Structures are given as C-alpha cells and as structure tokens.
C-alpha cells in the first residue's frame, strides 16, 4: 500500500512539475514565469521528501530544508528586480 | 498490528493527499485565467501538499525507528514563513507591471489604474534594443 | 531581572531557537541542550541590532490559539480552493479588496498579511506605502464586506490582542 | 539511465557553448554558468551513478565514489568565484566601452571596420 | 694564456672609454689606445714562434652541451688579420681623435669602436666554429651602433638598420651552415673541421652547408646581390667608414672564406659560385663607382669591387691565387683606409663630398693631395704601388684558372674590364678633387688638417709605396697567412717584374683604356643613364615597410580581435582532439551496461534539457534566460541528491541562489535584451559546433559511465573514520585527504572578492530610471513584508548554518554550505533593508573576514608542524565530559571554520560591494548621479 | 623547516599574502617590506630547492601526511626546482620594480602578487592533476586581479577576452581530468602513469581524448597557435610589473605539457606514449610563423614584446615537439633566458613609455628620453638577447635547440627559427631606432627611481649571465631533461618508499 501511495504521490508531483514547466515556457509575463519557477522549487521539496521515503533515508533532509529556507530568495530577488531594478539599494 | 495498518493507511493517505494538493496547486497555476488567480494555487495548495508529505515522512520514520521524528516540521515552518512572502511580492510585482486581470474581476485598485506615482521619468537607455 | 534582560532580550525567540535546534539535531542529550542553549543565547545577541523594536507579546497563550486556528483554517479552506480549481463548472468570482488596516506595527501587519496569503482564497497583494491599507486579491468572493469582516474578526483582532498594541 | 545522463550533459554542454559563442557579455556569462553546470555533472558522474549510497560511512554498504563529489564541490565553488568575477568584469567593460559587446566595439565600429 | 689576453684585451678596451669619457679627450684617446696596442704587441711577439711553424691554441670548456668552447688560435692568418685590424684600428683612433667635433660623445664612439675591434679580433682568432659565429654576429651589432652613430640623421639610421638586417640575415644563415658543418664533422673545433675537408666534401649535405656559409660570407662582404647595404653604411662618420670598409667588417666574409678554405673549398661548386659572384661584384662595383659623385660613394663602390676581386681569387683557389688574395687584402686595407681618411679630411675642410663642387685642392692642401694620389694610384693598380702587384696576380690567375670550360676566356676579359674601370674611377677621384679647376670657389678656403690627423694617411700611403716597390717585405707575413688557408706550406716569391707577358699586357690595357674611359667619361655617362641602379635604400625601406604592412594585414585577417572567433578556434581545437580520441574507441559502450530508467529520471533529464535549451533559446530576453538557467541549477541539485551526493546538492542549492542574485545585480546595469546581430548562418554554425562538442562530451560521459572504475576511493572510504575522524567521506576528503585543494579553493574565492573589489573601484555606472519597457520603478523601495521576514529569518538561518557547519564532518554539510547560508541570509537583509541600514549594523569590513578565513585554514595546517607532521596533517580525538557525554574534536573542524569564514567574507565582498556600488545613497551621491546621466546619454547613442 | 622545504614556495607567499591582505590599510612601506622580503625569502628557498634537487633524488611532500597516490603530494625534481627558482628570480625584479609606485595605483597589489606566486609555485610543484587545476585557477584569478590593477579601458576589454577564454579552458580542463579519472581511477600523476601501463586496450581512445583535451588547455595557457589570440593584447595592456610576471604564466602551460606528458604519457604508457608530440611539433611551427608576422606588424613596443614572447612560446613548444633529451635541455635553457629577458623588456618598455610622455610606447617619433643613454643600452641588451643574436643568451639557447633537431625536423625548424629571428631583428632595430634615435623636441619626464632601474637590470642581467654561466646552467638543464626522460625514477620515488616524505 505504501509503495502504491508513494508512486502515486510521485506521479502527481511529476505532473505538477510538468505543469510548472508549461507555465514557465508559456509565460506570458515575467511574473507568471517567476511564479512557475517558485512553485517548481517548492515542488522539488516534495520530490526530495518522497525520495527520502523511497530510499528510506534522512540524508536529504537538509536539502529540503535549504530549499524551503533559501528557495524564495531567488524569487524575491527577481521581484525586487522587476519592481525596483536595483535589488540591493 | 492494527495500529501499524492504521498508521500505514494514514501515511499512505497523507502521501496521496500531499501529491494531490501539490498537483492541484500547480494545476491552478497552469490553467487559471489571469496571473492574480494563478497565484493562489501554489501559495496554498502546494504548501499544504508539502505539509502533508512531510507529515507522512514524520510518521513513517517514527514508525520505522520507533522514536519520534519531528524534524520535518522545520521545513513546514520555513515554508509557512517564506511562501506567503514570495506570493506577496509576486502579486506586488504583477500589480506594478499592471498585468491584465480577468474581465470579471471586481474591485478597481488604484495600483492597476493608468496613472501611477513613480520616480523621475528618464527613459531607459536600452529602450531601443531588441 | 536586568541581567536577564541584557542577556536574554528576546526570551520567546531564544526558546524558539532552542526548540528548533533540538529538532534539527534530533536529540535532547545534555550536550545538545547545552549547545542549543548557548546558540539560543548567542544568536539573538548577535542579531539584536538587526531587529526593529518588535512589539512585545503580552499574551503568549493567545498566540498558540491563534496559530492553531490558522492551521485549521488552512486545512479546511484549502480543500475548498482545491475544489474551486478542479471543478470545471464553477465560475470563479475574483475580487480585489481593499482592506483598511487597524494594526500599525509592521511586524504584526506582516503576520496578518502572511496569514491572509496562507489561508485560501486570498492573497495579500500590496501593502500600500502609507501602511494603512492592504490590497487583497480574493479568488472567489461574493460579499466583499463579509470578507473584510471575517479577516478583521478572525485574524486582525486576535493579533492586536496578542501584541500589546 | 547512463545513456540518458550522458545525453543530458551533452545537451547542457552544447547549450552552454552555444551561448559562450554569442557576441554579448551577458549571454556569454550565462553560457559559462550553464557550461559549468554541465561540466560539474560530467565530472560528478566519473565515479559512476549510484543510487542510495551517500558516502556517509556507517557500516558496510555500496557507497558512491566520494572523490568526484569532492572534486565537483571544489569545482562548484571555483566556478562561482569565476562567474562572479567575469560578470562584474562584463559590467565594468560595458561602462568603459559604452556597449556590452564582448569585443567592446559597438555595431557601428564593427561595421565601419569590415 | 696570452692568446686569451690578445682576444680579450680589445674587449676590455670597451670599458676604458666608458670609464674615462668624462676626462679630457686626449687622455681618453690615449687610454683607449693602450689595451689594443698591447694586444698588437703581444700578437707580433708571437711572430717568431709562428714563423717556426707553431700554431698557438688555447681552449677552455664553455658550454659543452652545445660544443661551444672558449677557444682561440693564433696562426698566420690570424696574425695577418690581427695586425690589420688592430694596426689600422689604432690609426683610425688617432684620426678620429681629430675628426669628431668637440660636442660629440667621443667616449661612446670609442667604446663602439673597441667593441667592433674586439669582435673582429675574435673572428680572426676563434678556434671554434660557434665561437666564430658569436663574434661574427657581434661585428654586425657593433657596426650597427657605429653606422647609426649620427642617429639624428635619417640616412644614418636607415643605413645602420639596413646593414644590420642584411648582415644579420647572413649571420643567421651562417649559424645554420655552421651547425650543419659541425654536424658533418662531429665537432665545432676548428682544427677538427679544417682537417676534415674530405669528409665534408663527400657529405650529401655539403652543398646546402656551403650555400649557407657562403650566404653569410657574401652578405658580410657585400658581394652581389647583397652589396647594397654597403654604400648606405657610408652615412657613418668617416673614421667608421675607413675602418669598416677597408680592413675589417667587409673583410670578415673574406676572412671566413679564407679560414674555412681547407675544409669547404676544393669543390667545383665552390669555385663556380665564389669566382662568378666575385667577378660580377668586381665589375658591378667598379662600374657604379665610375658614376657616383659623392667621394665616399665612389669609395664604397670601389670597395665592393675590390672585395669582388679578392673573392674571385679565393674562388680560383690555386696557391698563387690565395697568395694574391691575401696580398690584396693587405693592399686594399692600406690604400682604402688612406683614401677614406683623406676623403674625410676633404669633407671636414670643405664641407662637401660632391666631386662636382670640389676641385683644385692640390693648392690648398698639397700634402693631402700627394698622399691621396699615392693611395689612388695604388687603387688603380699603377706600377710601383702595391695595388699593381696584386692586380697583376689576379690577371695571371684568371688566365690560369681552369674554369668555365669553353668560356674560359671570359674571366681574364672581365678582369681586364674591371681593371679598366678601376683606373678610370681612381683617376676621376683624384683628378676631380685635386687637379681639375673648381666650378665655383669654396666659401671658406680649405686648409691642411693638423699633422697628426694626416699622419695615419701618410703612414698608409707610405706602406703602399714601400710594399709596391719591395713586396719581399711582406712575403714572410703572407707566407705565414697562406699556410692555414692552403692547408700546407707553399713556397712563393713576389716580384715587381715578371717580364713581358700577358698579365702585363692586360695591366697596360687597363691603364690606357682606363685613362681613355675617364677622358670620354661624359659620353659614357650619357650612355648608361638608361640603367642607373635603383636606389637600394629606397627599395629596402619600401620592402621592409611593405613587409610590415603585409604582416599587419595578415595579422588582422588572422586575429581580428574578435572573441567569438577565438572561442570558435578554441572549441574547434577541442572538438578535433575529442573526436580523435573517440575515433580510437572500438565500442563506445563498455562492459557495465545501463541501469534501468524510471519516470523521475526521465523528468529530471527532461527538465534539464528544457532548462538548457530554454536558456540558450531565450538568451536575447535575458531575464527569461536567467529563469531558465535557474531551472537547470535547481535540477542539477536534485540530480546530485538523486545520485547520492547530498553535500553537492546542498552546495549547488546555495550557490544557485547566490549566483542568481549576482546575475540580477549585474543585469540591472546591462542592456535587458540582446539585439539580434548574428546572421542565421552564423547561428547555425555555432549550433553545429556547440552540438558537435556536446556529442563528444556525451560520448565520453557515456563511455566512462559504462565502464568499471578501479578508483583509489576505496582508501578514502576505509580511512575516513579511522584516519580522518569523520563519517562524511566527502567532507573528510575536502578538509583532510585533499585539504590542500580546499585551501587553494578558498584562496580562489577570496581572490575573486579582492578582484571584484578592484573592479568596482571607481566604476562608473548609469542607473536606469525605468525598466526595459520604459515603466517607472515602483516607489516602494523596501517592501515592508519582506523587511519583517528577512529579520525574522536571520536568527533561524544562523542557527541552521551553525547546525550545518557542526555536523559537516559526519553528515552532509560543512563549512562551505554553512558559509553560503549565512551569507545568503545577510544578503537578504541587504535586499530587504538596503545598503545603508544594513551597513550600519554590519559595520565590519568583509575583506579581513575572508582573509582571516584563509589564515585560519593555513594556520591550522601549519599547526601540524609543531608536532613534526607535514602541513595540513589533521588530528582528532574523542573526549568525554560529565553531563555532556562523548563528543569529538578535530583540527579539521578548525580548518572548516576557516573555510566558513572565507566563504562568508568573500561572498559578502562580492555581493555587498556590488550592491553598494550601484546604490545612489552614498556620500558621493551627486558625483555618481552626474556620472550616471553622463553615461546614460552616452549609452543612449548605442541604440541600434 | 628543512623537512618542509618543498612546501615553502607555496606557503611563504600564501602567508605573506594573508598578512598583506589582512591589513589593507597598512603603510606603504610596511607592505613593500613584506612583499619584497617574502620574495627574497622565496628566492633563497628556490636556491635551496635547486641545490637539493641537483643531487638527482626526487623528493615529495605528502600534504596531510597522506601518502601517494591517495593524498596530494608536492614533488621536487630538477624541473620543479628550476621553475620555482626562476619564478622567484623574476618575481624579485618585478616586485622591486613595482615598489616605485605602481603598487599604489590600485588596491592590494602586494597581497595579490604574493598569491599569484603561490598559484604559480603550486602549479610547478604539485604531483596531482586536480590540484594542478586548483592552482591554475588560483594563478588565473590572481592574474585577472593584477591585470586590472590601475584600471583603464584597454585592460578591461582585453581582460574580458582573457577571462572568458580561460574559463572555457577551465571547463575543458575539468572534462579532461574527469575522463582521465574515469578511465584510470586516480589523480596522482605517477599513479596514473602506472595505471596507463596496464590500461585495457578498449580504453585507449578514452584516455587519448582526455589527454588531447588536456593538451588544448595547456596550449591555451601556453598561448600556442590556434589558441594564443588572447595573449598579445592582454599582455600589452597589463601594467608593466604584471606583464613582466606574466612572462612566467605562459611557461606554466609549457611546464604542464612537459610534466604531464613526460610523466603520465611517457615510455611506459604503451600506445599512448608521447601522444602530444606530433601536435605540439606542428603547432609550434605554426606559432613561430604567426609570431614572426606579429613581430613585424607590431606598432607598439609592448605589443612587440608580447609577440616576442609568442616567438619564445613557439620556440619552447618546438623543443617539446622535438622530444629528445637534448631538445628538452635546450628548451629549458631557452625557457630560463626568455622568461627573464621578456620580463625585463616589459619592465623596460614601461620606463621608456614613462619618459617619452605622450608618445608612450607607440613606435612613432616622440620626444627624446631624459635618461635615453641608459635606457637605450638596456634596450640594446634586451633586444639582442631576445632576438637570439650573439653574444647574449638567446643566441645560445636557439643554437642549442637548432642543434638538437634531427633529420627532417631541421628542414622545418631551422628556417622558421631563423626567419623569426630575422623578423625580430628587423622589428627591434626599427623599434630601437625609432624610440631612441628618431626623436624631436626637448627631453621631458622625470628621472626614474632606483628601484625601477634595479628591476630592469636584475632581469636583463640574466642575458649576459646565462652566457657566462652557460656551462653549469646547460649541465643542469641536461640533467633535468634526462630526469624527465626517465619517469620511472619518479614513479618509484613516489609510489614505493624511495622518496623522503
Ligand atoms: Na507560494
Ligand atoms: Na545597489
């Protein structure tokens, strides 16, 4: 049952990532693409967690933690760039 | 024994639910009509989806190791701190760029009106590019 | 007391840090407790200069209640939004809502804004420069006033209560 | 799996190199970054592709080759240092030359010459 | 040992004028003369022993690897030449003492002269082929300095360069020839070479070697067609001309031919080339000497002619011809030096060397006139003067030479023609200057020069006369000199009268027709107007200049200054190399088959390919391209995680964020879009090239991945815990097994910070006030929500980085990642709160942090010295404290702390400094803004 | 200290650099003292290393006490000792020269300089392929920073080319190292040599690809024909002391080729043995030809010197292409000569430019030089030496190399070598006569400081000294070449117990 759930979940996350890619490619505007990228980051946390479950290891916990903590900073930087141009002012 | 079956079921449920939320979040992002609406999916559904999976992971390792694993809560904590911020900034950026909203959207925020207060009107030197 | 003040200016933050540390190292051995406490004291001191004068929490127990309420809201309302997204027959009624803020402190406003963003159906889209109005984008709203009222009662008031302002 | 991996590094390398061959500094820097990703993946795989074998020793087990990992880590950091430098150099070159062509010559210059 | 002194004394003599130049000229001249005079005395002192049949040699090893020895010999030939070189050199010195004007830097002049003398002596005495070549080239250099002495004059500069170029080229050919010769013989030792004539002639490389050596000799001795530099060398001060073109420089080639005669002459080829070249030169030089109007030019062309004469004799190569050659070397040196010096006196006194403007000087300067007439007569080959004797010997030898078969009559006829011409030009020279009435009276009446200035001329003229009357006097010297040239002793006798024979007739013909020719000179002139020689200098200059132009054009074609072209070349080279390797592989797939694929892997690969191609395809829209790049960065991190590299995943993730921020910061000051410039063809070509290399890389990758790898890594896995005290092998490799790499790497990082700091110094940037679409910037400088969150995040981030740092040795993590996390958290503050606010609170300089990091790592490594271990040896131990329990301390942690600090410091140096530069809120705000508009308007012109 | 002698050439400049960079605001005098002092010490260390290596033993230093092939080792043999000493000699002249004020024109000169030396010495000493990469990067980044010292448009723009090409080169390096590691499983060069001896035939192509790509990288650093284009302009634009120091940077590429291909792809490598040689040979000839053209075309003294450096690259590569111990010995002798002399010429060009005012180093009529006599004398020495005209060192080096060519090699090498020599002669005589003779107006400029004179004379005095000491120097290079021709000795020293740790 767990295996099935794991694979289902993975399939869903994969599908989610593909949707992100779609939005990233299509746009139409910069914030759309940025949103797609940001979501991709978050979804990749899911991917890592699922991998940890699959391999039965906690080695990748920090990777997920780091994405959660730092992933949004790229988004913030691009937003700031679009808003103000100069991101450190 | 039954406890384990129950737990396994719970874990499986959480996993699938998490996957489903993540998917729906991205689905919303992919197919809703305007940027402001697309923003909603990832901000919440995805975050919740990750939360579910993390819960599943916590439970799973708890079961496997026989001792509590609550580390994953930290990831959720960070996500809850950061996700709304990126959503907010994205929305702000969308407003700043005056992205089109769906026609039926109600409310007329001044952010989306034509006149806006900005800084000195010096044209960008690269305007001619491209 | 002054000793405690100067070494532990933000007890709540310090305890949060200690908890996080123990979660991180997945151990509550005396050694880790000691190390965690050390970090929980040192880090706030080191980063003290980077904090604006944060509002003091007068009623911590209310904070706990608030957090739980938000969690539940997230859970419940998310299902609603999921349904909104998935359901092909449903026509969404998006709405830009201007929300007049009662809170004045930036930090608490941030908490409110983030709460609004996390709870389904709403994203705080712009905090106006004057800090008085929050522009909210709602995914599916029937009654603007009801939304404003709900936010006010459910989130803003408790926050005001928690922080002494 | 190995073939897919190899194709991927190949494609990334090609994309990076294509950008490196562009005439403006920014795409070139982006290309160098992309190239370094590709090269890191390449170097990383020189010890083979191992699933579930992080080289954290505790007992016996099939571990991934840790040496290429250490090399790649070094390469990532050096690559970052280089990228940072070249990016800012490109900014500086733009401010000196007035344009961002890799040769510091504007289109008029180049057309005037040839 | 005295041999060494003879060779070295003139060389030391270079220093004397340099040291005494500040004294009075008389002192300096005398002092300069002392050492060469001593050398001359020493040389002559060996005469008796030479006469007794000895050959004196001296040798010490110098560069055995090359076969170069410091070896000198003193034989008859060297004696003859040394006497000429040093003897005439001393006379020239005396003459120059009066010749140079008071303001000229005589010390320098003397030094050059001495250098030249030393190098000539070296050629004469070298007993090693390579040593000979060294001195040979040194004559070229010193003559360059001498000819260009009046450097303010364009003709002097050009003449000097021409002489250097032509003789230098010859010298290079000579080097090749000498190396070949040494290779044929197996030694550069002159004795061995001279004794190996037969081996040399039999060697298949003989003709090539001969050609190269003769090229050297002919260029130096101004043989046709390399003669053209010589007349232009006349731009030198007259003492120089007198020296270089009578006794020395031009004789070097002759000397070389004479020196190597036993070894390389003796073939048909030699005779043919040398004789014919000499003959052509003889006629050519004489012909043009007749039509020159500048005194020194006449002398120059006559020199060319006389060198041809000597060459002819060397080419004929019979014993008497060699005697004649040596004899004429001596004779030519005397009369030509005398004539040059008197030409200098005339120039000095009248201010001109144009024969048209001269005339009747016998009245004003009778002594000079007499001396010049004597020397001129010698040059013309008038009986009773020395030139007559050697010229008659030439006639005799041309008659006897068994050359050219049926055309054998040609040589004597041409020789006679040469004689005719030389009579004519000598007569013209003397007559026009001293005897013909001048066309106009000179502005100042000329005087006789001081008698000491005239003394050298007198001495030489006297020699002409004495030798001409009593050639017996030089028989001994010539005999000695002949022996090494001929390779054996030879008995001969010089006399004035051989009876009435064909050579005498030829001399008479030469005299009579020569006088007649001068008589009808004007008609002849008209006759040859048609084929006046092209001015060699102009041709040479034009040739050199067009060489430069051609070089420039070709270089521009080759190297257009285009990075794209360079990069294409680099990649093409790499492609060729890669393909060459792959082509040698019988099969690409190794023995280790593919592992199974799954959906996640496909997705990952798909995302990477999407991101990569997306980055490339959207590169003209830079921000989008960046987002695509970010996808690649993220998925690369996931790939690392997927394939068991958590440390790499962490590093990649944090570097990715920092890179992104960096690129955004930079992009602000660059155009937002790339104009479409490249043609489709070029794009296609680039795609092809990049794609091909991609295929190569993929193939290599695949080939390695499908093969087993017997790596040394087992050692690391085994020793990580017992030897390095850590469970995370990657980290132990980084801080211990290969800590030296890491030390280098943090140095690189710190260097990047320093370099960027340098780059940002006084950087002038324009600040766009609106974005790419012309939209104004948002007025919200520091969005409040971001502000609050960045502050809330900071303590948490620090805690996490402490966690990552501390566990690094045993679990994924370590100093790098911890450092990057800290830095990113701080950068977030910069983004959220701005430079001013943050800087007030982070008020320490970053450079020391980075450097302290490097220092910490270094000092940790140095610590092991205290315990007698090599640099970077680690130590660790498990300790136990009550309450806390067991814990581990390792020096590697200290090393890692250095890494942490270096990363934090360097990253902040890079990003924060970059942020600061671009921020208008600085003390120098006004200045920046004026710059900004400035640059903005400038950049505005850049629109396409 | 003696036990750690081998690591000192890296540590000394590292520590000095740290000290200098730590106190950015320290007084100029103190910085100069530290910079010059450290370089002086480095010189002593270099001498000690050469003295030790000259015994003929090969020693190594195992960093972290991890024995080869597992840990990183520094290897001391005649070649590495020679290169370190050469670097120190060059550096001393350069750093003293810079003390005249060039060091104050931008930030952190002395610190960066020391780290640059660290990178160079590390590259010369390391016995590990990846560590070589790291040191390449150290010296590259330091050189980037130094190149931009003092700013200026030409520097920045030539810097872009330099940096971008070198970064691409670094990527290639990593690929090559990766392939070699993938095929052999080791990074230690001696160990790699051993493993190549037992390499299965089906991997030959893989290793060939890696080795040849590595050759591209080294060729890029060495500035050989299709890859040299970054060099002339970059060097011509660099500040004089930096350009002079750069004289050794191309030699790092040459050194790397010598080291890697003699050790790893030596006789023991079977089919892979000396696989670089044919390439190097033909490319060197091409380089010589192009460099000759460049020399003729250069209209600026600095550019001229840069192209002369390119000539020397071609000459050195030809030595590698010839391959015999005699040729390698010749190229090493020539390498010492050309490094010091071109370094001196770069410095000299700066002095000349300073005194010519507006005309700078452009080869056009300018004002006379205030100290023209001395400068002209030094220029004469440098020019004679670099053109390969007797009686200075270039001539001997060139003759040595020509003599070492055999058979048909001569037909290619001799004409080219002699031809470029002639080009150099033409160009230098033209340059000299324009700079020192063809002047008008009154001399201007200030008298030059003593330290600058020292720098130039220190470096150019190599030209006569190498002639006077031609015997011992060529004996040493000959022994070095023999050592390189027998890599087995090094392999034994490193992998058995032969060496002293
Ligand atoms: Na979100
Ligand atoms: Na800024």
PDB file of C-alpha atoms in Angstrom, chain B residues 21-74:
ATOM      1  CA  UNK B  21      -2.590  19.109  -3.268  1.00  0.00           C
ATOM      2  CA  UNK B  22       0.739  19.719  -4.946  1.00  0.00           C
ATOM      3  CA  UNK B  23      -0.772  18.764  -8.250  1.00  0.00           C
ATOM      4  CA  UNK B  24      -3.836  20.902  -7.783  1.00  0.00           C
ATOM      5  CA  UNK B  25      -1.718  23.848  -6.796  1.00  0.00           C
ATOM      6  CA  UNK B  26       0.239  23.573  -9.972  1.00  0.00           C
ATOM      7  CA  UNK B  27      -2.870  22.896 -11.951  1.00  0.00           C
ATOM      8  CA  UNK B  28      -4.335  26.122 -10.704  1.00  0.00           C
ATOM      9  CA  UNK B  29      -1.177  27.883 -11.645  1.00  0.00           C
ATOM     10  CA  UNK B  30      -1.310  26.378 -15.082  1.00  0.00           C
ATOM     11  CA  UNK B  31      -4.891  26.846 -16.106  1.00  0.00           C
ATOM     12  CA  UNK B  32      -6.468  29.728 -14.243  1.00  0.00           C
ATOM     13  CA  UNK B  33      -7.255  32.815 -16.214  1.00  0.00           C
ATOM     14  CA  UNK B  34      -5.102  35.621 -15.001  1.00  0.00           C
ATOM     15  CA  UNK B  35      -1.934  35.979 -13.087  1.00  0.00           C
ATOM     16  CA  UNK B  36      -3.616  37.028  -9.852  1.00  0.00           C
ATOM     17  CA  UNK B  37      -5.763  33.941  -9.841  1.00  0.00           C
ATOM     18  CA  UNK B  38      -2.892  31.648 -10.797  1.00  0.00           C
ATOM     19  CA  UNK B  39      -1.046  32.954  -7.792  1.00  0.00           C
ATOM     20  CA  UNK B  40      -3.473  31.280  -5.406  1.00  0.00           C
ATOM     21  CA  UNK B  41      -2.769  27.707  -6.260  1.00  0.00           C
ATOM     22  CA  UNK B  42       0.893  27.445  -5.456  1.00  0.00           C
ATOM     23  CA  UNK B  43       0.667  29.690  -2.421  1.00  0.00           C
ATOM     24  CA  UNK B  44      -1.674  27.478  -0.559  1.00  0.00           C
ATOM     25  CA  UNK B  45      -2.408  24.139  -2.099  1.00  0.00           C
ATOM     26  CA  UNK B  46       1.197  23.377  -2.843  1.00  0.00           C
ATOM     27  CA  UNK B  47       2.305  24.462   0.583  1.00  0.00           C
ATOM     28  CA  UNK B  48      -0.284  22.282   2.155  1.00  0.00           C
ATOM     29  CA  UNK B  49       0.655  19.414  -0.095  1.00  0.00           C
ATOM     30  CA  UNK B  50       4.240  19.615   1.046  1.00  0.00           C
ATOM     31  CA  UNK B  51       2.980  19.809   4.614  1.00  0.00           C
ATOM     32  CA  UNK B  52       1.054  16.558   4.133  1.00  0.00           C
ATOM     33  CA  UNK B  53       4.023  14.783   2.690  1.00  0.00           C
ATOM     34  CA  UNK B  54       6.240  15.972   5.471  1.00  0.00           C
ATOM     35  CA  UNK B  55       3.733  14.692   7.956  1.00  0.00           C
ATOM     36  CA  UNK B  56       3.762  11.362   6.157  1.00  0.00           C
ATOM     37  CA  UNK B  57       7.525  11.333   6.288  1.00  0.00           C
ATOM     38  CA  UNK B  58       7.494  12.134  10.014  1.00  0.00           C
ATOM     39  CA  UNK B  59       5.080   9.372  10.725  1.00  0.00           C
ATOM     40  CA  UNK B  60       6.907   6.931   8.561  1.00  0.00           C
ATOM     41  CA  UNK B  61      10.274   7.404  10.200  1.00  0.00           C
ATOM     42  CA  UNK B  62       8.609   7.433  13.566  1.00  0.00           C
ATOM     43  CA  UNK B  63       7.165   4.062  12.808  1.00  0.00           C
ATOM     44  CA  UNK B  64      10.392   2.711  11.351  1.00  0.00           C
ATOM     45  CA  UNK B  65      12.707   3.949  14.089  1.00  0.00           C
ATOM     46  CA  UNK B  66      10.281   3.670  16.914  1.00  0.00           C
ATOM     47  CA  UNK B  67      11.186   7.136  18.142  1.00  0.00           C
ATOM     48  CA  UNK B  68       9.603  10.438  17.274  1.00  0.00           C
ATOM     49  CA  UNK B  69      10.873  12.288  14.202  1.00  0.00           C
ATOM     50  CA  UNK B  70       9.599  15.790  14.118  1.00  0.00           C
ATOM     51  CA  UNK B  71      12.437  17.367  12.189  1.00  0.00           C
ATOM     52  CA  UNK B  72      10.273  17.806   9.123  1.00  0.00           C
ATOM     53  CA  UNK B  73       8.171  20.307  10.991  1.00  0.00           C
ATOM     54  CA  UNK B  74      11.013  22.714  10.448  1.00  0.00           C
TER      55      UNK B  74
END
